[in-house]
Amino acid sequence: MATRTRPRSRASTTNGRHSPQPKLRARGGEIQRYGTLRLVPIALAAEARTESSQILNEILADSMILYALYKKHHWLVAGPTFYQLHLLFDKHAEEQTEVIDLLAERVQSLGGIAVGDPRHAAELTTIPRPPDGAEEVAVMIDRTLEAHETIIAKVRKAITATEKSEDWGSNDLLMSDVLRRNELQVWFLSEHVVDIPLVGD
């Protein structure tokens, strides 16, 4: 009578070193806590990097909320300008994701920890929460313009702070990418609430 051989163990099939089996449910403590700083050799003092990381994270949190606001309005907008605003809101949301990525990567390059969870962003933002339901188009636009202004005000202060600390990398990012992108989006958006008829009397 033939004897059955037992299946080889995972260790024996992989020489005890590697396995194709995914390692699931990994848990552990944080390897770097939010608000702390790694040492990175970029010739910038820890004090400057700490300040810049904090400033950039505040703007990052607001930008994440602005992105969500644009997506909400993209889905809920209605009325005669639906098509134009539906596309514009989505375009602006995509552009904000680029800004978000640049801000987060700059925080990381400074040795900090970037805000990554939208629930964390919601705790840090100073942009007021909109109602959960749909609003009139004019209210949507006004609410979004106010969110932009909140961010722009913080960016202007951050430009001054990073100039003072000679954090030129953050300074350039804030001026060239974040400020200009937000100002351009404000222009595009505000033109939709100008009360000018298509044709005159």
GROMACS .gro file of N, CA and C in nm, residues 2-149:
model
  444
    2ALA      N    1   0.057   0.216  -0.094
    2ALA     CA    2   0.138   0.338  -0.106
    2ALA      C    3   0.112   0.431   0.011
    3THR      N    4   0.215   0.491   0.057
    3THR     CA    5   0.198   0.588   0.166
    3THR      C    6   0.192   0.729   0.109
    4ARG      N    7   0.107   0.807   0.167
    4ARG     CA    8   0.095   0.946   0.123
    4ARG      C    9   0.208   1.030   0.183
    5THR      N   10   0.262   1.112   0.099
    5THR     CA   11   0.364   1.203   0.151
    5THR      C   12   0.298   1.333   0.193
    6ARG      N   13   0.339   1.384   0.302
    6ARG     CA   14   0.282   1.510   0.351
    6ARG      C   15   0.333   1.625   0.267
    7PRO      N   16   0.248   1.727   0.242
    7PRO     CA   17   0.296   1.842   0.165
    7PRO      C   18   0.412   1.910   0.237
    8ARG      N   19   0.504   1.954   0.157
    8ARG     CA   20   0.621   2.021   0.216
    8ARG      C   21   0.580   2.152   0.281
    9SER      N   22   0.647   2.186   0.385
    9SER     CA   23   0.617   2.313   0.452
    9SER      C   24   0.662   2.430   0.367
   10ARG      N   25   0.608   2.546   0.397
   10ARG     CA   26   0.645   2.667   0.324
   10ARG      C   27   0.795   2.691   0.333
   11ALA      N   28   0.852   2.664   0.449
   11ALA     CA   29   0.996   2.687   0.467
   11ALA      C   30   1.078   2.597   0.377
   12SER      N   31   1.032   2.470   0.364
   12SER     CA   32   1.112   2.378   0.284
   12SER      C   33   1.103   2.410   0.136
   13THR      N   34   0.993   2.470   0.092
   13THR     CA   35   0.981   2.505  -0.050
   13THR      C   36   1.058   2.631  -0.085
   14THR      N   37   1.100   2.704   0.015
   14THR     CA   38   1.169   2.831  -0.013
   14THR      C   39   1.305   2.838   0.055
   15ASN      N   40   1.356   2.724   0.095
   15ASN     CA   41   1.485   2.720   0.163
   15ASN      C   42   1.487   2.802   0.291
   16GLY      N   43   1.367   2.826   0.346
   16GLY     CA   44   1.358   2.896   0.473
   16GLY      C   45   1.389   3.043   0.469
   17ARG      N   46   1.404   3.101   0.349
   17ARG     CA   47   1.442   3.242   0.343
   17ARG      C   48   1.331   3.330   0.284
   18HIS      N   49   1.277   3.288   0.172
   18HIS     CA   50   1.179   3.371   0.103
   18HIS      C   51   1.055   3.289   0.071
   19SER      N   52   0.944   3.358   0.056
   19SER     CA   53   0.819   3.290   0.025
   19SER      C   54   0.734   3.379  -0.063
   20PRO      N   55   0.659   3.319  -0.157
   20PRO     CA   56   0.567   3.398  -0.239
   20PRO      C   57   0.441   3.438  -0.164
   21GLN      N   58   0.426   3.387  -0.042
   21GLN     CA   59   0.306   3.417   0.036
   21GLN      C   60   0.309   3.562   0.085
   22PRO      N   61   0.205   3.641   0.051
   22PRO     CA   62   0.201   3.779   0.103
   22PRO      C   63   0.197   3.780   0.256
   23LYS      N   64   0.269   3.872   0.313
   23LYS     CA   65   0.268   3.888   0.459
   23LYS      C   66   0.158   3.987   0.493
   24LEU      N   67   0.047   3.934   0.540
   24LEU     CA   68  -0.073   4.015   0.562
   24LEU      C   69  -0.082   4.060   0.707
   25ARG      N   70  -0.166   4.161   0.726
   25ARG     CA   71  -0.199   4.213   0.859
   25ARG      C   72  -0.076   4.258   0.938
   26ALA      N   73   0.014   4.322   0.870
   26ALA     CA   74   0.131   4.376   0.940
   26ALA      C   75   0.090   4.495   1.025
   27ARG      N   76   0.130   4.495   1.147
   27ARG     CA   77   0.100   4.605   1.239
   27ARG      C   78   0.226   4.641   1.314
   28GLY      N   79   0.232   4.763   1.357
   28GLY     CA   80   0.348   4.806   1.435
   28GLY      C   81   0.337   4.953   1.467
   29GLY      N   82   0.428   5.001   1.543
   29GLY     CA   83   0.427   5.141   1.579
   29GLY      C   84   0.475   5.230   1.465
   30GLU      N   85   0.453   5.358   1.479
   30GLU     CA   86   0.500   5.453   1.378
   30GLU      C   87   0.653   5.456   1.377
   31ILE      N   88   0.710   5.465   1.260
   31ILE     CA   89   0.856   5.475   1.254
   31ILE      C   90   0.901   5.622   1.259
   32GLN      N   91   0.807   5.713   1.233
   32GLN     CA   92   0.832   5.856   1.256
   32GLN      C   93   0.699   5.922   1.287
   33ARG      N   94   0.691   5.990   1.397
   33ARG     CA   95   0.568   6.056   1.438
   33ARG      C   96   0.549   6.187   1.363
   34TYR      N   97   0.423   6.222   1.341
   34TYR     CA   98   0.391   6.350   1.279
   34TYR      C   99   0.443   6.463   1.368
   35GLY      N  100   0.503   6.564   1.305
   35GLY     CA  101   0.556   6.677   1.380
   35GLY      C  102   0.703   6.662   1.418
   36THR      N  103   0.760   6.545   1.391
   36THR     CA  104   0.902   6.526   1.418
   36THR      C  105   0.981   6.542   1.288
   37LEU      N  106   1.112   6.545   1.301
   37LEU     CA  107   1.198   6.576   1.188
   37LEU      C  108   1.311   6.474   1.177
   38ARG      N  109   1.335   6.425   1.055
   38ARG     CA  110   1.452   6.343   1.027
   38ARG      C  111   1.569   6.436   0.992
   39LEU      N  112   1.687   6.385   1.011
   39LEU     CA  113   1.806   6.461   0.971
   39LEU      C  114   1.831   6.434   0.823
   40VAL      N  115   1.822   6.538   0.742
   40VAL     CA  116   1.851   6.525   0.598
   40VAL      C  117   1.958   6.627   0.561
   41PRO      N  118   2.056   6.587   0.482
   41PRO     CA  119   2.170   6.674   0.453
   41PRO      C  120   2.141   6.772   0.339
   42ILE      N  121   2.058   6.873   0.367
   42ILE     CA  122   2.027   6.973   0.265
   42ILE      C  123   2.077   7.112   0.303
   43ALA      N  124   2.170   7.117   0.398
   43ALA     CA  125   2.233   7.243   0.439
   43ALA      C  126   2.131   7.348   0.480
   44LEU      N  127   2.031   7.304   0.557
   44LEU     CA  128   1.929   7.395   0.609
   44LEU      C  129   1.907   7.359   0.755
   45ALA      N  130   1.911   7.459   0.842
   45ALA     CA  131   1.901   7.435   0.986
   45ALA      C  132   1.771   7.364   1.022
   46ALA      N  133   1.778   7.284   1.128
   46ALA     CA  134   1.661   7.208   1.174
   46ALA      C  135   1.545   7.301   1.209
   47GLU      N  136   1.577   7.416   1.268
   47GLU     CA  137   1.471   7.512   1.304
   47GLU      C  138   1.395   7.559   1.181
   48ALA      N  139   1.468   7.588   1.074
   48ALA     CA  140   1.405   7.634   0.950
   48ALA      C  141   1.323   7.522   0.888
   49ARG      N  142   1.376   7.401   0.891
   49ARG     CA  143   1.304   7.288   0.832
   49ARG      C  144   1.178   7.256   0.911
   50THR      N  145   1.187   7.268   1.043
   50THR     CA  146   1.069   7.244   1.128
   50THR      C  147   0.961   7.346   1.100
   51GLU      N  148   1.000   7.474   1.094
   51GLU     CA  149   0.903   7.580   1.067
   51GLU      C  150   0.839   7.563   0.929
   52SER      N  151   0.920   7.535   0.829
   52SER     CA  152   0.868   7.519   0.694
   52SER      C  153   0.775   7.399   0.684
   53SER      N  154   0.811   7.290   0.748
   53SER     CA  155   0.727   7.170   0.746
   53SER      C  156   0.589   7.198   0.804
   54GLN      N  157   0.587   7.272   0.914
   54GLN     CA  158   0.460   7.306   0.979
   54GLN      C  159   0.375   7.397   0.889
   55ILE      N  160   0.439   7.499   0.834
   55ILE     CA  161   0.369   7.592   0.746
   55ILE      C  162   0.314   7.521   0.622
   56LEU      N  163   0.399   7.439   0.560
   56LEU     CA  164   0.358   7.368   0.439
   56LEU      C  165   0.246   7.268   0.467
   57ASN      N  166   0.250   7.204   0.583
   57ASN     CA  167   0.145   7.108   0.617
   57ASN      C  168   0.010   7.177   0.637
   58GLU      N  169   0.010   7.297   0.691
   58GLU     CA  170  -0.115   7.372   0.706
   58GLU      C  171  -0.174   7.405   0.569
   59ILE      N  172  -0.089   7.446   0.477
   59ILE     CA  173  -0.134   7.477   0.341
   59ILE      C  174  -0.174   7.349   0.269
   60LEU      N  175  -0.102   7.241   0.294
   60LEU     CA  176  -0.135   7.111   0.237
   60LEU      C  177  -0.273   7.065   0.282
   61ALA      N  178  -0.301   7.077   0.410
   61ALA     CA  179  -0.433   7.037   0.463
   61ALA      C  180  -0.544   7.118   0.397
   62ASP      N  181  -0.525   7.249   0.388
   62ASP     CA  182  -0.626   7.334   0.323
   62ASP      C  183  -0.642   7.298   0.176
   63SER      N  184  -0.533   7.265   0.110
   63SER     CA  185  -0.539   7.229  -0.032
   63SER      C  186  -0.612   7.098  -0.053
   64MET      N  187  -0.598   7.004   0.041
   64MET     CA  188  -0.671   6.879   0.034
   64MET      C  189  -0.821   6.903   0.049
   65ILE      N  190  -0.857   6.995   0.136
   65ILE     CA  191  -0.998   7.029   0.155
   65ILE      C  192  -1.052   7.101   0.032
   66LEU      N  193  -0.971   7.191  -0.025
   66LEU     CA  194  -1.012   7.261  -0.147
   66LEU      C  195  -1.035   7.162  -0.260
   67TYR      N  196  -0.946   7.066  -0.274
   67TYR     CA  197  -0.963   6.961  -0.375
   67TYR      C  198  -1.098   6.891  -0.356
   68ALA      N  199  -1.128   6.851  -0.232
   68ALA     CA  200  -1.254   6.782  -0.204
   68ALA      C  201  -1.374   6.872  -0.234
   69LEU      N  202  -1.360   7.001  -0.206
   69LEU     CA  203  -1.467   7.097  -0.235
   69LEU      C  204  -1.492   7.105  -0.385
   70TYR      N  205  -1.386   7.109  -0.462
   70TYR     CA  206  -1.400   7.111  -0.608
   70TYR      C  207  -1.469   6.984  -0.659
   71LYS      N  208  -1.432   6.869  -0.605
   71LYS     CA  209  -1.495   6.745  -0.650
   71LYS      C  210  -1.643   6.742  -0.611
   72LYS      N  211  -1.674   6.788  -0.491
   72LYS     CA  212  -1.814   6.794  -0.446
   72LYS      C  213  -1.895   6.881  -0.541
   73HIS      N  214  -1.843   6.997  -0.574
   73HIS     CA  215  -1.913   7.089  -0.664
   73HIS      C  216  -1.919   7.034  -0.807
   74HIS      N  217  -1.816   6.964  -0.848
   74HIS     CA  218  -1.815   6.899  -0.979
   74HIS      C  219  -1.932   6.801  -0.992
   75TRP      N  220  -1.958   6.727  -0.885
   75TRP     CA  221  -2.066   6.628  -0.888
   75TRP      C  222  -2.204   6.692  -0.872
   76LEU      N  223  -2.216   6.798  -0.792
   76LEU     CA  224  -2.347   6.849  -0.753
   76LEU      C  225  -2.394   6.973  -0.829
   77VAL      N  226  -2.306   7.034  -0.910
   77VAL     CA  227  -2.346   7.155  -0.981
   77VAL      C  228  -2.464   7.126  -1.074
   78ALA      N  229  -2.552   7.225  -1.090
   78ALA     CA  230  -2.670   7.208  -1.176
   78ALA      C  231  -2.706   7.344  -1.236
   79GLY      N  232  -2.788   7.341  -1.340
   79GLY     CA  233  -2.835   7.466  -1.400
   79GLY      C  234  -2.778   7.488  -1.539
   80PRO      N  235  -2.805   7.607  -1.596
   80PRO     CA  236  -2.765   7.636  -1.735
   80PRO      C  237  -2.614   7.628  -1.759
   81THR      N  238  -2.535   7.652  -1.657
   81THR     CA  239  -2.388   7.649  -1.673
   81THR      C  240  -2.329   7.515  -1.628
   82PHE      N  241  -2.415   7.414  -1.617
   82PHE     CA  242  -2.370   7.284  -1.567
   82PHE      C  243  -2.247   7.234  -1.642
   83TYR      N  244  -2.254   7.228  -1.774
   83TYR     CA  245  -2.147   7.165  -1.851
   83TYR      C  246  -2.014   7.237  -1.830
   84GLN      N  247  -2.016   7.371  -1.843
   84GLN     CA  248  -1.892   7.446  -1.829
   84GLN      C  249  -1.831   7.431  -1.689
   85LEU      N  250  -1.917   7.444  -1.586
   85LEU     CA  251  -1.865   7.437  -1.450
   85LEU      C  252  -1.830   7.294  -1.410
   86HIS      N  253  -1.906   7.198  -1.458
   86HIS     CA  254  -1.875   7.058  -1.432
   86HIS      C  255  -1.732   7.027  -1.477
   87LEU      N  256  -1.697   7.073  -1.596
   87LEU     CA  257  -1.562   7.051  -1.649
   87LEU      C  258  -1.458   7.136  -1.576
   88LEU      N  259  -1.492   7.263  -1.549
   88LEU     CA  260  -1.396   7.353  -1.484
   88LEU      C  261  -1.364   7.306  -1.343
   89PHE      N  262  -1.466   7.269  -1.266
   89PHE     CA  263  -1.442   7.221  -1.130
   89PHE      C  264  -1.351   7.099  -1.130
   90ASP      N  265  -1.372   7.009  -1.225
   90ASP     CA  266  -1.289   6.889  -1.231
   90ASP      C  267  -1.146   6.922  -1.273
   91LYS      N  268  -1.131   7.015  -1.366
   91LYS     CA  269  -0.997   7.059  -1.409
   91LYS      C  270  -0.921   7.120  -1.293
   92HIS      N  271  -0.989   7.207  -1.218
   92HIS     CA  272  -0.924   7.270  -1.103
   92HIS      C  273  -0.890   7.167  -0.995
   93ALA      N  274  -0.975   7.068  -0.977
   93ALA     CA  275  -0.947   6.962  -0.879
   93ALA      C  276  -0.820   6.887  -0.918
   94GLU      N  277  -0.807   6.855  -1.045
   94GLU     CA  278  -0.686   6.785  -1.092
   94GLU      C  279  -0.562   6.871  -1.071
   95GLU      N  280  -0.574   7.000  -1.096
   95GLU     CA  281  -0.460   7.090  -1.076
   95GLU      C  282  -0.423   7.099  -0.927
   96GLN      N  283  -0.524   7.093  -0.841
   96GLN     CA  284  -0.496   7.095  -0.697
   96GLN      C  285  -0.426   6.968  -0.652
   97THR      N  286  -0.452   6.855  -0.718
   97THR     CA  287  -0.380   6.732  -0.680
   97THR      C  288  -0.231   6.747  -0.709
   98GLU      N  289  -0.197   6.820  -0.814
   98GLU     CA  290  -0.056   6.846  -0.845
   98GLU      C  291   0.007   6.932  -0.735
   99VAL      N  292  -0.066   7.035  -0.691
   99VAL     CA  293  -0.018   7.122  -0.584
   99VAL      C  294   0.000   7.040  -0.455
  100ILE      N  295  -0.098   6.957  -0.425
  100ILE     CA  296  -0.094   6.873  -0.305
  100ILE      C  297   0.029   6.784  -0.306
  101ASP      N  298   0.055   6.723  -0.419
  101ASP     CA  299   0.170   6.633  -0.431
  101ASP      C  300   0.301   6.709  -0.411
  102LEU      N  301   0.312   6.827  -0.471
  102LEU     CA  302   0.434   6.908  -0.456
  102LEU      C  303   0.456   6.950  -0.311
  103LEU      N  304   0.350   6.991  -0.244
  103LEU     CA  305   0.360   7.032  -0.104
  103LEU      C  306   0.403   6.914  -0.016
  104ALA      N  307   0.339   6.799  -0.037
  104ALA     CA  308   0.370   6.682   0.045
  104ALA      C  309   0.514   6.637   0.024
  105GLU      N  310   0.558   6.636  -0.101
  105GLU     CA  311   0.695   6.594  -0.129
  105GLU      C  312   0.797   6.691  -0.071
  106ARG      N  313   0.762   6.820  -0.069
  106ARG     CA  314   0.854   6.918  -0.009
  106ARG      C  315   0.866   6.895   0.142
  107VAL      N  316   0.755   6.868   0.208
  107VAL     CA  317   0.760   6.838   0.352
  107VAL      C  318   0.850   6.718   0.377
  108GLN      N  319   0.832   6.614   0.295
  108GLN     CA  320   0.915   6.494   0.311
  108GLN      C  321   1.062   6.523   0.286
  109SER      N  322   1.091   6.607   0.187
  109SER     CA  323   1.231   6.638   0.156
  109SER      C  324   1.296   6.724   0.264
  110LEU      N  325   1.214   6.790   0.344
  110LEU     CA  326   1.266   6.866   0.459
  110LEU      C  327   1.291   6.777   0.580
  111GLY      N  328   1.247   6.651   0.571
  111GLY     CA  329   1.264   6.558   0.682
  111GLY      C  330   1.141   6.545   0.768
  112GLY      N  331   1.032   6.612   0.730
  112GLY     CA  332   0.909   6.605   0.809
  112GLY      C  333   0.818   6.493   0.762
  113ILE      N  334   0.697   6.495   0.816
  113ILE     CA  335   0.593   6.400   0.777
  113ILE      C  336   0.476   6.481   0.719
  114ALA      N  337   0.442   6.451   0.595
  114ALA     CA  338   0.333   6.523   0.529
  114ALA      C  339   0.197   6.471   0.575
  115VAL      N  340   0.101   6.561   0.583
  115VAL     CA  341  -0.036   6.522   0.612
  115VAL      C  342  -0.082   6.429   0.498
  116GLY      N  343  -0.126   6.309   0.533
  116GLY     CA  344  -0.163   6.214   0.429
  116GLY      C  345  -0.306   6.164   0.436
  117ASP      N  346  -0.368   6.177   0.551
  117ASP     CA  347  -0.503   6.125   0.571
  117ASP      C  348  -0.602   6.242   0.565
  118PRO      N  349  -0.709   6.231   0.484
  118PRO     CA  350  -0.805   6.341   0.477
  118PRO      C  351  -0.871   6.373   0.611
  119ARG      N  352  -0.879   6.274   0.699
  119ARG     CA  353  -0.935   6.301   0.832
  119ARG      C  354  -0.840   6.387   0.915
  120HIS      N  355  -0.709   6.367   0.893
  120HIS     CA  356  -0.609   6.452   0.958
  120HIS      C  357  -0.618   6.593   0.900
  121ALA      N  358  -0.630   6.602   0.768
  121ALA     CA  359  -0.644   6.733   0.702
  121ALA      C  360  -0.765   6.808   0.756
  122ALA      N  361  -0.875   6.737   0.780
  122ALA     CA  362  -0.996   6.800   0.830
  122ALA      C  363  -0.976   6.858   0.971
  123GLU      N  364  -0.886   6.796   1.048
  123GLU     CA  365  -0.856   6.847   1.183
  123GLU      C  366  -0.771   6.974   1.177
  124LEU      N  367  -0.689   6.988   1.072
  124LEU     CA  368  -0.595   7.099   1.063
  124LEU      C  369  -0.647   7.219   0.984
  125THR      N  370  -0.741   7.196   0.894
  125THR     CA  371  -0.784   7.302   0.804
  125THR      C  372  -0.856   7.415   0.875
  126THR      N  373  -0.848   7.533   0.817
  126THR     CA  374  -0.926   7.648   0.866
  126THR      C  375  -1.035   7.686   0.767
  127ILE      N  376  -1.052   7.606   0.662
  127ILE     CA  377  -1.159   7.630   0.565
  127ILE      C  378  -1.289   7.576   0.625
  128PRO      N  379  -1.394   7.659   0.634
  128PRO     CA  380  -1.520   7.612   0.694
  128PRO      C  381  -1.579   7.495   0.617
  129ARG      N  382  -1.642   7.405   0.690
  129ARG     CA  383  -1.707   7.290   0.627
  129ARG      C  384  -1.838   7.333   0.561
  130PRO      N  385  -1.859   7.291   0.436
  130PRO     CA  386  -1.985   7.324   0.370
  130PRO      C  387  -2.095   7.231   0.418
  131PRO      N  388  -2.221   7.263   0.389
  131PRO     CA  389  -2.328   7.168   0.421
  131PRO      C  390  -2.310   7.040   0.338
  132ASP      N  391  -2.367   6.932   0.384
  132ASP     CA  392  -2.352   6.805   0.315
  132ASP      C  393  -2.430   6.799   0.184
  133GLY      N  394  -2.535   6.880   0.173
  133GLY     CA  395  -2.618   6.878   0.053
  133GLY      C  396  -2.569   6.971  -0.056
  134ALA      N  397  -2.651   6.983  -0.159
  134ALA     CA  398  -2.619   7.070  -0.273
  134ALA      C  399  -2.656   7.214  -0.243
  135GLU      N  400  -2.581   7.307  -0.305
  135GLU     CA  401  -2.608   7.450  -0.290
  135GLU      C  402  -2.626   7.511  -0.428
  136GLU      N  403  -2.676   7.635  -0.430
  136GLU     CA  404  -2.689   7.707  -0.557
  136GLU      C  405  -2.549   7.731  -0.614
  137VAL      N  406  -2.543   7.745  -0.746
  137VAL     CA  407  -2.415   7.761  -0.815
  137VAL      C  408  -2.337   7.881  -0.761
  138ALA      N  409  -2.405   7.994  -0.745
  138ALA     CA  410  -2.336   8.114  -0.697
  138ALA      C  411  -2.275   8.092  -0.559
  139VAL      N  412  -2.344   8.016  -0.476
  139VAL     CA  413  -2.294   7.988  -0.341
  139VAL      C  414  -2.173   7.894  -0.349
  140MET      N  415  -2.181   7.795  -0.436
  140MET     CA  416  -2.068   7.704  -0.457
  140MET      C  417  -1.943   7.783  -0.496
  141ILE      N  418  -1.960   7.871  -0.592
  141ILE     CA  419  -1.846   7.949  -0.641
  141ILE      C  420  -1.791   8.040  -0.532
  142ASP      N  421  -1.880   8.108  -0.462
  142ASP     CA  422  -1.836   8.199  -0.356
  142ASP      C  423  -1.763   8.122  -0.246
  143ARG      N  424  -1.816   8.007  -0.210
  143ARG     CA  425  -1.753   7.926  -0.106
  143ARG      C  426  -1.612   7.882  -0.149
  144THR      N  427  -1.600   7.846  -0.276
  144THR     CA  428  -1.470   7.801  -0.327
  144THR      C  429  -1.372   7.917  -0.336
  145LEU      N  430  -1.420   8.035  -0.375
  145LEU     CA  431  -1.334   8.153  -0.379
  145LEU      C  432  -1.282   8.189  -0.240
  146GLU      N  433  -1.367   8.175  -0.140
  146GLU     CA  434  -1.323   8.202  -0.003
  146GLU      C  435  -1.217   8.102   0.042
  147ALA      N  436  -1.232   7.977   0.001
  147ALA     CA  437  -1.132   7.875   0.035
  147ALA      C  438  -0.998   7.910  -0.030
  148HIS      N  439  -1.004   7.952  -0.156
  148HIS     CA  440  -0.880   7.995  -0.223
  148HIS      C  441  -0.816   8.113  -0.149
  149GLU      N  442  -0.897   8.208  -0.107
  149GLU     CA  443  -0.841   8.326  -0.040
  149GLU      C  444  -0.775   8.287   0.091
   0.00000   0.00000   0.00000
